[in-house]
Amino acid sequence: MKHRNTKTFARRNFMKKIALSLAAGLAPGKVLNAQNHAKESDKSFVPVMLTPYKNNKSVDYSGLESLTDHYLAAGAKGFFANCLSSEMYDLSPEERLKVTETVVRRVNGRYPVVATGSFGDNIGEMVAFSQKLVDIGVDAVILITSHFAQEDEADDVMIGRLESFLEQTPAMVLGTYECPNPYKRVLSLDVLDFLLNSGRLVYHKDTTEDIGHIRKKLRLSQGSELGLYNAHIGSAVASLRAGGAGLSPIAGNYYPEIIAWLCQYADDPAKKAEVDWLQEKVRMMESRITVNYQLSSRYFLNKSGLNLELVSRRATQPLTDDQRQQIDLAFAEVQNWKTSLGI
């Protein structure tokens, strides 16, 4: 089905901010500067942001600013605040807003910031919270797919609830996220087609771990303004080469500069061997580093120069000595990758 052209509507400002990663006046693929003649990709690393805490488990907003700066320095071209990695279900409504606002202010319009808005016991409450996110300056409000239907409910029920949400938010730019909590509801092609025809969908965080289904989504969304951001590190490069807009994996909370590099060079024929080599490295690394994710990611980031407390509202156990040792070894290995690739 042909979808409406929304270039003058939903995604114009969203994509304009992504384009700010390029040198002034240069389009994707043009020379960035005379020093390195690097080609700028139109693929974007959009981190799924952690929420730093103080020792008493209150939100560390200063730490969040430092973390945002770290992502920026690593090459992020967008930000997903108030997501599952942010422990959104463990934040109060006020904290969700303040966390998002902190990121919006720190990024200061340079790149798009998106955040989850579909909180509430009914569509009206979801609309009200989503509007608060718009008021603080997010570029798109993210809808959790499983917030719009129970696990045993059919797609037509989900579409009906989404339609109600859309009717009450006529000017709101939107995204979707196949969040595994409360349960993972993969966006079917029928539901995706409905959303695409609203002309308002700009971001989709895909967690299917199924490159075949990803390719179907990409084919369906051709000609629309939707950008698909793959969360699955094992199919990262394949999704980028198939037309995905970027990556939003949890690996970006360990080595964001590596994920940004993959986005930069996935389509570069001159870098194909290095990209394929790195894809296999990050695939194999994933299971080693993501045990006790909320704490191990903080520990890894601290080795990169941050000063985050090893505190999480979601983690039930502290890092063990063995987990720390695994991260130490992984960190050293990643430094070797960076040396080999000139990162």
Tab-separated table of C-alpha atoms in Angstrom:
chain	number	residue	atom	x	y	z
A	1	MET	CA	0.000	0.000	0.000
A	2	LYS	CA	1.205	3.486	-0.814
A	3	HIS	CA	1.563	5.664	2.238
A	4	ARG	CA	1.061	9.383	2.475
A	5	ASN	CA	3.986	11.678	1.852
A	6	THR	CA	4.605	13.321	5.221
A	7	LYS	CA	7.839	15.149	4.479
A	8	THR	CA	6.172	18.471	5.241
A	9	PHE	CA	4.675	17.150	8.457
A	10	ALA	CA	5.830	14.591	10.971
A	11	ARG	CA	9.446	13.824	10.227
A	12	ARG	CA	10.706	17.120	8.831
A	13	ASN	CA	11.995	18.523	12.108
A	14	PHE	CA	12.963	15.071	13.379
A	15	MET	CA	15.211	14.424	10.393
A	16	LYS	CA	16.472	17.989	10.368
A	17	LYS	CA	17.988	17.401	13.794
A	18	ILE	CA	19.626	14.176	12.654
A	19	ALA	CA	21.104	16.110	9.739
A	20	LEU	CA	22.844	18.435	12.187
A	21	SER	CA	25.415	15.707	12.643
A	22	LEU	CA	26.680	16.660	9.202
A	23	ALA	CA	28.858	19.630	8.431
A	24	ALA	CA	26.938	22.772	7.545
A	25	GLY	CA	25.398	22.581	4.092
A	26	LEU	CA	26.523	19.032	3.338
A	27	ALA	CA	24.150	16.163	2.637
A	28	PRO	CA	24.692	12.518	3.731
A	29	GLY	CA	27.646	10.961	1.947
A	30	LYS	CA	29.479	14.248	1.335
A	31	VAL	CA	32.882	15.154	2.705
A	32	LEU	CA	32.749	16.159	6.366
A	33	ASN	CA	35.948	18.109	6.463
A	34	ALA	CA	39.266	18.444	4.713
A	35	GLN	CA	41.154	16.696	7.492
A	36	ASN	CA	39.775	13.178	7.286
A	37	HIS	CA	37.501	13.183	4.202
A	38	ALA	CA	35.244	10.746	6.060
A	39	LYS	CA	31.877	10.018	4.498
A	40	GLU	CA	28.957	10.728	6.773
A	41	SER	CA	26.311	8.023	6.846
A	42	ASP	CA	22.610	8.725	7.177
A	43	LYS	CA	22.368	5.828	9.666
A	44	SER	CA	21.954	6.865	13.291
A	45	PHE	CA	22.925	5.393	16.635
A	46	VAL	CA	20.099	6.240	19.047
A	47	PRO	CA	20.993	5.063	22.575
A	48	VAL	CA	18.370	3.598	24.879
A	49	MET	CA	19.397	5.660	27.855
A	50	LEU	CA	20.167	4.477	31.358
A	51	THR	CA	18.928	6.421	34.381
A	52	PRO	CA	21.790	7.080	36.822
A	53	TYR	CA	21.021	6.994	40.543
A	54	LYS	CA	22.631	8.175	43.725
A	55	ASN	CA	23.411	5.718	46.507
A	56	ASN	CA	19.975	6.310	48.027
A	57	LYS	CA	18.378	5.385	44.668
A	58	SER	CA	17.194	8.907	43.943
A	59	VAL	CA	17.765	9.974	40.343
A	60	ASP	CA	21.208	11.468	39.732
A	61	TYR	CA	20.366	14.234	37.280
A	62	SER	CA	23.944	15.474	37.171
A	63	GLY	CA	25.040	11.957	36.274
A	64	LEU	CA	22.370	11.886	33.578
A	65	GLU	CA	23.819	15.046	32.046
A	66	SER	CA	27.296	13.473	32.043
A	67	LEU	CA	25.915	10.305	30.476
A	68	THR	CA	24.181	12.340	27.767
A	69	ASP	CA	27.467	14.105	27.029
A	70	HIS	CA	29.185	10.716	26.798
A	71	TYR	CA	26.701	9.469	24.203
A	72	LEU	CA	27.122	12.697	22.246
A	73	ALA	CA	30.905	12.374	22.229
A	74	ALA	CA	30.573	8.752	21.083
A	75	GLY	CA	28.576	9.740	18.012
A	76	ALA	CA	24.913	9.420	18.998
A	77	LYS	CA	22.534	11.168	16.587
A	78	GLY	CA	19.393	10.786	18.672
A	79	PHE	CA	18.280	9.780	22.161
A	80	PHE	CA	15.606	7.468	23.533
A	81	ALA	CA	14.940	8.604	27.097
A	82	ASN	CA	12.368	7.054	29.438
A	83	CYS	CA	12.616	3.583	27.923
A	84	LEU	CA	13.029	0.136	29.484
A	85	SER	CA	16.781	0.639	29.890
A	86	SER	CA	15.889	3.865	31.719
A	87	GLU	CA	13.910	1.696	34.180
A	88	MET	CA	10.774	3.591	33.169
A	89	TYR	CA	8.507	1.260	35.132
A	90	ASP	CA	10.498	2.024	38.276
A	91	LEU	CA	10.264	5.805	37.875
A	92	SER	CA	7.402	7.925	39.147
A	93	PRO	CA	5.448	9.931	36.548
A	94	GLU	CA	7.226	13.056	37.771
A	95	GLU	CA	10.629	11.379	37.429
A	96	ARG	CA	9.812	10.176	33.917
A	97	LEU	CA	9.121	13.750	32.918
A	98	LYS	CA	12.131	15.219	34.681
A	99	VAL	CA	14.499	12.569	33.293
A	100	THR	CA	13.244	13.283	29.789
A	101	GLU	CA	13.390	17.046	30.269
A	102	THR	CA	16.978	16.782	31.528
A	103	VAL	CA	17.987	15.004	28.322
A	104	VAL	CA	16.038	17.440	26.123
A	105	ARG	CA	17.761	20.402	27.747
A	106	ARG	CA	21.213	18.828	27.601
A	107	VAL	CA	20.900	17.888	23.936
A	108	ASN	CA	19.558	21.398	23.328
A	109	GLY	CA	17.997	20.794	19.946
A	110	ARG	CA	21.069	19.286	18.313
A	111	TYR	CA	19.516	15.857	17.787
A	112	PRO	CA	16.073	14.281	18.202
A	113	VAL	CA	14.957	13.095	21.638
A	114	VAL	CA	12.140	10.567	21.917
A	115	ALA	CA	10.513	9.189	25.068
A	116	THR	CA	7.805	6.707	26.040
A	117	GLY	CA	4.418	8.288	26.589
A	118	SER	CA	1.882	5.453	26.696
A	119	PHE	CA	1.492	5.300	30.475
A	120	GLY	CA	-1.925	5.066	32.094
A	121	ASP	CA	-4.865	2.792	32.740
A	122	ASN	CA	-6.794	4.039	29.728
A	123	ILE	CA	-6.288	5.922	26.463
A	124	GLY	CA	-7.173	9.255	28.047
A	125	GLU	CA	-4.409	8.910	30.641
A	126	MET	CA	-1.921	7.873	27.949
A	127	VAL	CA	-2.844	10.933	25.916
A	128	ALA	CA	-2.453	13.226	28.923
A	129	PHE	CA	1.024	11.943	29.812
A	130	SER	CA	2.135	11.976	26.191
A	131	GLN	CA	1.091	15.604	25.866
A	132	LYS	CA	3.261	16.471	28.868
A	133	LEU	CA	6.243	15.007	27.007
A	134	VAL	CA	5.412	17.122	23.976
A	135	ASP	CA	5.207	20.182	26.207
A	136	ILE	CA	8.760	19.633	27.498
A	137	GLY	CA	10.103	19.340	23.963
A	138	VAL	CA	10.425	15.722	22.810
A	139	ASP	CA	10.576	15.224	19.062
A	140	ALA	CA	8.397	12.112	19.107
A	141	VAL	CA	6.312	10.245	21.669
A	142	ILE	CA	6.925	6.497	21.774
A	143	LEU	CA	4.045	4.061	22.149
A	144	ILE	CA	4.718	0.652	23.707
A	145	THR	CA	3.032	-1.911	21.469
A	146	SER	CA	1.901	-4.101	24.378
A	147	HIS	CA	0.212	-1.133	26.091
A	148	PHE	CA	-2.550	-1.200	23.470
A	149	ALA	CA	-3.695	-4.828	23.660
A	150	GLN	CA	-3.583	-7.778	26.004
A	151	GLU	CA	-1.500	-10.726	24.888
A	152	ASP	CA	-4.576	-12.701	23.804
A	153	GLU	CA	-6.252	-9.797	21.991
A	154	ALA	CA	-6.258	-9.560	18.210
A	155	ASP	CA	-4.715	-6.842	16.086
A	156	ASP	CA	-8.081	-5.269	15.324
A	157	VAL	CA	-8.508	-4.539	19.032
A	158	MET	CA	-5.069	-2.940	19.119
A	159	ILE	CA	-5.818	-0.896	16.005
A	160	GLY	CA	-9.043	0.342	17.574
A	161	ARG	CA	-7.204	1.626	20.647
A	162	LEU	CA	-4.444	3.153	18.569
A	163	GLU	CA	-7.076	4.892	16.468
A	164	SER	CA	-8.593	6.384	19.618
A	165	PHE	CA	-5.159	7.613	20.707
A	166	LEU	CA	-4.496	9.134	17.291
A	167	GLU	CA	-7.843	10.911	17.230
A	168	GLN	CA	-7.039	12.597	20.541
A	169	THR	CA	-3.499	13.629	19.520
A	170	PRO	CA	-3.869	14.999	15.980
A	171	ALA	CA	-0.571	16.900	15.884
A	172	MET	CA	1.619	14.463	17.822
A	173	VAL	CA	4.646	12.857	16.126
A	174	LEU	CA	4.899	9.222	17.166
A	175	GLY	CA	7.092	6.154	17.385
A	176	THR	CA	6.663	2.557	18.490
A	177	TYR	CA	8.688	0.176	20.640
A	178	GLU	CA	8.260	-3.592	20.901
A	179	CYS	CA	9.161	-3.502	24.578
A	180	PRO	CA	9.435	-6.944	26.224
A	181	ASN	CA	7.637	-5.642	29.330
A	182	PRO	CA	4.755	-6.208	30.097
A	183	TYR	CA	5.102	-8.614	27.174
A	184	LYS	CA	6.695	-8.372	23.751
A	185	ARG	CA	4.073	-7.640	21.110
A	186	VAL	CA	5.718	-7.682	17.715
A	187	LEU	CA	4.246	-5.043	15.431
A	188	SER	CA	2.346	-6.941	12.765
A	189	LEU	CA	2.344	-5.708	9.200
A	190	ASP	CA	-1.371	-4.880	9.476
A	191	VAL	CA	-0.841	-2.677	12.530
A	192	LEU	CA	2.254	-1.114	10.997
A	193	ASP	CA	0.327	-0.336	7.820
A	194	PHE	CA	-2.401	1.367	9.852
A	195	LEU	CA	0.144	3.521	11.683
A	196	LEU	CA	2.042	4.380	8.526
A	197	ASN	CA	-1.125	5.678	6.943
A	198	SER	CA	-1.582	8.085	9.835
A	199	GLY	CA	1.426	9.948	8.423
A	200	ARG	CA	2.869	10.424	11.902
A	201	LEU	CA	5.188	7.480	12.572
A	202	VAL	CA	8.892	8.382	12.520
A	203	TYR	CA	10.646	5.895	14.843
A	204	HIS	CA	10.285	2.171	15.448
A	205	LYS	CA	12.486	0.274	17.874
A	206	ASP	CA	12.442	-3.291	16.604
A	207	THR	CA	13.066	-6.185	18.988
A	208	THR	CA	11.906	-9.105	16.836
A	209	GLU	CA	15.436	-10.527	16.442
A	210	ASP	CA	14.110	-11.700	13.057
A	211	ILE	CA	15.817	-10.167	10.033
A	212	GLY	CA	13.160	-11.605	7.729
A	213	HIS	CA	10.386	-9.760	9.549
A	214	ILE	CA	12.530	-6.635	9.700
A	215	ARG	CA	12.915	-6.727	5.918
A	216	LYS	CA	9.133	-7.033	5.524
A	217	LYS	CA	8.637	-3.969	7.726
A	218	LEU	CA	11.209	-2.053	5.730
A	219	ARG	CA	9.553	-2.958	2.429
A	220	LEU	CA	6.143	-1.943	3.750
A	221	SER	CA	7.437	1.384	5.032
A	222	GLN	CA	9.211	2.393	1.812
A	223	GLY	CA	8.088	5.854	0.796
A	224	SER	CA	7.034	6.724	4.336
A	225	GLU	CA	8.933	8.732	6.925
A	226	LEU	CA	9.443	5.810	9.309
A	227	GLY	CA	12.936	5.005	10.534
A	228	LEU	CA	13.485	1.465	11.840
A	229	TYR	CA	16.059	1.159	14.628
A	230	ASN	CA	17.133	-2.387	15.374
A	231	ALA	CA	17.701	-3.414	18.990
A	232	HIS	CA	19.133	-6.825	18.084
A	233	ILE	CA	22.906	-6.711	17.867
A	234	GLY	CA	23.106	-10.034	16.017
A	235	SER	CA	21.285	-8.617	12.989
A	236	ALA	CA	22.567	-5.055	13.341
A	237	VAL	CA	24.531	-4.778	10.119
A	238	ALA	CA	22.029	-6.815	8.105
A	239	SER	CA	19.228	-4.462	9.120
A	240	LEU	CA	21.275	-1.376	8.262
A	241	ARG	CA	22.145	-2.763	4.845
A	242	ALA	CA	18.489	-3.646	4.260
A	243	GLY	CA	17.490	-0.019	4.730
A	244	GLY	CA	17.186	0.369	8.487
A	245	ALA	CA	17.622	3.907	9.780
A	246	GLY	CA	19.912	2.986	12.641
A	247	LEU	CA	20.518	1.007	15.813
A	248	SER	CA	19.164	1.194	19.374
A	249	PRO	CA	20.742	-1.827	21.134
A	250	ILE	CA	21.628	-2.211	24.805
A	251	ALA	CA	25.230	-2.694	23.649
A	252	GLY	CA	25.232	1.068	23.176
A	253	ASN	CA	25.276	1.355	26.952
A	254	TYR	CA	28.667	-0.342	27.021
A	255	TYR	CA	30.546	0.811	23.926
A	256	PRO	CA	28.457	3.502	22.196
A	257	GLU	CA	31.347	4.524	19.957
A	258	ILE	CA	31.421	0.992	18.509
A	259	ILE	CA	27.714	1.071	17.676
A	260	ALA	CA	28.073	4.543	16.157
A	261	TRP	CA	30.958	3.238	14.015
A	262	LEU	CA	28.807	0.378	12.710
A	263	CYS	CA	26.099	2.866	11.741
A	264	GLN	CA	28.691	5.060	10.060
A	265	TYR	CA	30.245	2.383	7.882
A	266	ALA	CA	27.693	-0.424	7.401
A	267	ASP	CA	26.978	0.688	3.827
A	268	ASP	CA	30.550	1.641	2.912
A	269	PRO	CA	31.963	-0.892	0.402
A	270	ALA	CA	35.500	0.093	1.335
A	271	LYS	CA	34.838	-0.907	4.951
A	272	LYS	CA	32.873	-4.106	4.316
A	273	ALA	CA	35.509	-6.481	5.678
A	274	GLU	CA	35.994	-4.448	8.857
A	275	VAL	CA	32.236	-4.053	9.358
A	276	ASP	CA	31.605	-7.774	8.931
A	277	TRP	CA	34.453	-8.541	11.329
A	278	LEU	CA	33.095	-6.154	13.954
A	279	GLN	CA	29.547	-7.466	13.546
A	280	GLU	CA	30.745	-10.915	14.528
A	281	LYS	CA	32.758	-9.527	17.445
A	282	VAL	CA	29.819	-7.627	18.962
A	283	ARG	CA	27.514	-10.602	18.416
A	284	MET	CA	29.827	-12.871	20.367
A	285	MET	CA	30.443	-10.257	23.058
A	286	GLU	CA	26.767	-9.659	23.873
A	287	SER	CA	26.106	-12.627	26.149
A	288	ARG	CA	29.362	-12.075	28.031
A	289	ILE	CA	28.667	-8.512	29.087
A	290	THR	CA	24.907	-8.225	29.561
A	291	VAL	CA	24.518	-10.436	32.626
A	292	ASN	CA	23.178	-8.155	35.378
A	293	TYR	CA	22.727	-5.547	32.653
A	294	GLN	CA	21.737	-2.513	34.717
A	295	LEU	CA	24.882	-2.740	36.850
A	296	SER	CA	27.348	-4.241	34.380
A	297	SER	CA	26.647	-1.439	31.895
A	298	ARG	CA	27.376	1.180	34.545
A	299	TYR	CA	30.569	-0.616	35.520
A	300	PHE	CA	31.695	-0.697	31.881
A	301	LEU	CA	30.851	2.976	31.346
A	302	ASN	CA	32.822	3.905	34.448
A	303	LYS	CA	35.865	2.219	32.952
A	304	SER	CA	35.338	4.584	30.008
A	305	GLY	CA	35.583	7.631	32.257
A	306	LEU	CA	32.144	8.125	33.772
A	307	ASN	CA	31.458	8.150	37.495
A	308	LEU	CA	28.106	6.418	37.877
A	309	GLU	CA	27.049	4.748	41.094
A	310	LEU	CA	26.554	1.005	40.657
A	311	VAL	CA	22.947	1.433	41.722
A	312	SER	CA	19.724	0.383	40.030
A	313	ARG	CA	16.105	0.147	41.113
A	314	ARG	CA	15.638	-2.891	38.876
A	315	ALA	CA	18.732	-4.975	39.702
A	316	THR	CA	18.152	-7.527	42.442
A	317	GLN	CA	21.769	-8.554	43.071
A	318	PRO	CA	25.080	-6.642	43.151
A	319	LEU	CA	27.778	-7.327	40.605
A	320	THR	CA	29.731	-10.427	41.499
A	321	ASP	CA	33.511	-10.635	41.283
A	322	ASP	CA	33.156	-12.936	38.280
A	323	GLN	CA	30.864	-10.461	36.509
A	324	ARG	CA	33.327	-7.650	37.133
A	325	GLN	CA	36.150	-9.789	35.784
A	326	GLN	CA	34.164	-10.541	32.629
A	327	ILE	CA	33.599	-6.823	32.087
A	328	ASP	CA	37.277	-6.073	32.703
A	329	LEU	CA	38.255	-8.600	30.039
A	330	ALA	CA	35.593	-7.338	27.648
A	331	PHE	CA	36.665	-3.736	28.123
A	332	ALA	CA	40.262	-4.618	27.260
A	333	GLU	CA	39.090	-6.477	24.157
A	334	VAL	CA	36.993	-3.517	23.017
A	335	GLN	CA	40.034	-1.250	23.300
A	336	ASN	CA	41.805	-3.596	20.894
A	337	TRP	CA	38.871	-3.320	18.462
A	338	LYS	CA	39.090	0.445	18.620
A	339	THR	CA	42.825	0.384	17.968
A	340	SER	CA	42.376	-1.940	14.994
A	341	LEU	CA	39.627	0.231	13.505
A	342	GLY	CA	41.132	3.593	14.346
A	343	ILE	CA	38.234	4.612	16.579
